[in-house]
Amino acid sequence: MAKVQAMLALALIVVGFGLIGADVAFAAEGEEKVAAAGSQTVLMGDQGLRGLGRGIGAGLVVMGGAAGVGRIGGSAVESMARQPEAANRINTAMLITAAMVEGATLFGVLVCLLT
């Protein structure tokens, strides 16, 4: 089951990055279609694909960050239960690691939304 989830996540990441770059790949083609169509509307143009890619990318980044923080917290609680005398050191290391994961997640979301 874990392998299926990992493959699904990887596929969504690839699709998300593909949609983010779609505006560059289809920019010239989209402009020609709009010019040729005249008054016809385009269902999803370059901006729509770009927004879709941004949303998918930001969602995947947040999901990854949440999974990372959840795993850090679960492992820390399990470690504290096994060795209660080391709880203070484990708690400090957990908070520092969780802060680093959250920082990377925030950076990833900003990159997705600003590109």
CSV table of C-alpha atoms in Angstrom, one decimal:
chain,number,residue,atom,x,y,z
A,1,MET,CA,0.0,0.0,0.0
A,2,ALA,CA,2.9,2.4,0.8
A,3,LYS,CA,4.4,1.8,-2.6
A,4,VAL,CA,1.1,2.6,-4.3
A,5,GLN,CA,0.8,5.8,-2.3
A,6,ALA,CA,4.4,6.8,-3.1
A,7,MET,CA,3.9,6.2,-6.8
A,8,LEU,CA,0.7,8.2,-6.8
A,9,ALA,CA,2.4,11.1,-5.0
A,10,LEU,CA,5.2,11.0,-7.5
A,11,ALA,CA,2.8,11.0,-10.5
A,12,LEU,CA,1.0,14.0,-9.0
A,13,ILE,CA,4.2,15.8,-8.5
A,14,VAL,CA,5.2,15.2,-12.1
A,15,VAL,CA,1.8,16.3,-13.4
A,16,GLY,CA,1.9,19.4,-11.2
A,17,PHE,CA,5.3,20.5,-12.5
A,18,GLY,CA,4.2,19.8,-16.0
A,19,LEU,CA,1.2,22.0,-15.6
A,20,ILE,CA,3.3,24.8,-14.1
A,21,GLY,CA,5.6,24.8,-17.2
A,22,ALA,CA,2.6,24.4,-19.6
A,23,ASP,CA,2.3,28.2,-20.0
A,24,VAL,CA,5.8,28.3,-21.6
A,25,ALA,CA,5.2,25.4,-23.8
A,26,PHE,CA,1.8,26.4,-25.1
A,27,ALA,CA,2.2,30.2,-25.1
A,28,ALA,CA,2.8,30.7,-28.8
A,29,GLU,CA,0.2,28.1,-29.7
A,30,GLY,CA,-2.4,29.6,-27.4
A,31,GLU,CA,-1.8,33.1,-28.8
A,32,GLU,CA,-2.3,31.8,-32.3
A,33,LYS,CA,-5.5,30.0,-31.3
A,34,VAL,CA,-7.0,33.1,-29.6
A,35,ALA,CA,-6.1,35.3,-32.6
A,36,ALA,CA,-7.6,32.8,-35.1
A,37,ALA,CA,-10.7,32.2,-33.0
A,38,GLY,CA,-11.6,35.9,-32.8
A,39,SER,CA,-14.5,36.2,-30.4
A,40,GLN,CA,-14.6,32.6,-29.4
A,41,THR,CA,-13.7,31.8,-25.8
A,42,VAL,CA,-11.1,29.3,-24.8
A,43,LEU,CA,-12.1,26.9,-22.0
A,44,MET,CA,-8.7,26.8,-20.3
A,45,GLY,CA,-6.0,29.0,-21.6
A,46,ASP,CA,-2.4,29.5,-20.4
A,47,GLN,CA,-3.4,31.3,-17.3
A,48,GLY,CA,-5.9,28.5,-16.4
A,49,LEU,CA,-3.3,25.8,-16.8
A,50,ARG,CA,-0.8,27.8,-14.9
A,51,GLY,CA,-3.2,28.3,-12.0
A,52,LEU,CA,-4.1,24.6,-12.0
A,53,GLY,CA,-0.4,23.7,-11.8
A,54,ARG,CA,0.1,26.2,-9.0
A,55,GLY,CA,-2.7,24.7,-7.0
A,56,ILE,CA,-1.6,21.1,-7.5
A,57,GLY,CA,2.0,22.0,-6.7
A,58,ALA,CA,1.2,23.9,-3.5
A,59,GLY,CA,-1.2,21.2,-2.4
A,60,LEU,CA,1.5,18.5,-2.9
A,61,VAL,CA,4.0,20.6,-1.0
A,62,VAL,CA,1.6,21.0,2.0
A,63,MET,CA,0.8,17.3,2.0
A,64,GLY,CA,4.5,16.4,2.1
A,65,GLY,CA,5.2,18.9,4.9
A,66,ALA,CA,2.2,17.6,6.9
A,67,ALA,CA,3.4,14.0,6.4
A,68,GLY,CA,6.9,14.9,7.5
A,69,VAL,CA,5.8,16.8,10.7
A,70,GLY,CA,3.4,13.9,11.5
A,71,ARG,CA,6.1,11.4,11.2
A,72,ILE,CA,8.5,13.5,13.3
A,73,GLY,CA,5.9,13.9,16.0
A,74,GLY,CA,5.0,10.2,16.1
A,75,SER,CA,8.5,9.1,16.2
A,76,ALA,CA,9.3,11.5,19.0
A,77,VAL,CA,6.4,10.4,21.1
A,78,GLU,CA,7.4,6.8,20.6
A,79,SER,CA,11.0,7.6,21.6
A,80,MET,CA,9.9,9.5,24.7
A,81,ALA,CA,7.7,6.5,25.7
A,82,ARG,CA,10.7,4.1,25.4
A,83,GLN,CA,13.2,6.4,27.1
A,84,PRO,CA,11.4,8.9,29.4
A,85,GLU,CA,14.7,10.1,30.8
A,86,ALA,CA,15.7,11.5,27.4
A,87,ALA,CA,12.4,13.3,26.8
A,88,ASN,CA,13.8,16.8,27.0
A,89,ARG,CA,16.5,16.2,24.4
A,90,ILE,CA,14.1,14.4,22.1
A,91,ASN,CA,11.5,17.2,22.4
A,92,THR,CA,14.2,19.8,21.5
A,93,ALA,CA,15.4,17.9,18.5
A,94,MET,CA,11.8,17.3,17.4
A,95,LEU,CA,10.9,21.0,17.5
A,96,ILE,CA,14.0,22.0,15.6
A,97,THR,CA,13.4,19.4,12.9
A,98,ALA,CA,9.7,20.2,12.6
A,99,ALA,CA,10.6,23.9,12.2
A,100,MET,CA,13.0,23.1,9.4
A,101,VAL,CA,10.4,21.0,7.7
A,102,GLU,CA,7.8,23.8,8.0
A,103,GLY,CA,10.3,26.3,6.6
A,104,ALA,CA,11.0,24.1,3.6
A,105,THR,CA,7.2,23.7,3.1
A,106,LEU,CA,6.6,27.4,3.3
A,107,PHE,CA,9.4,28.0,0.7
A,108,GLY,CA,7.9,25.3,-1.6
A,109,VAL,CA,4.5,26.9,-1.4
A,110,LEU,CA,5.8,30.3,-2.2
A,111,VAL,CA,7.8,29.0,-5.1
A,112,CYS,CA,4.6,27.2,-6.5
A,113,LEU,CA,2.5,30.3,-6.1
A,114,LEU,CA,4.9,32.9,-7.4
A,115,THR,CA,6.1,31.1,-10.5
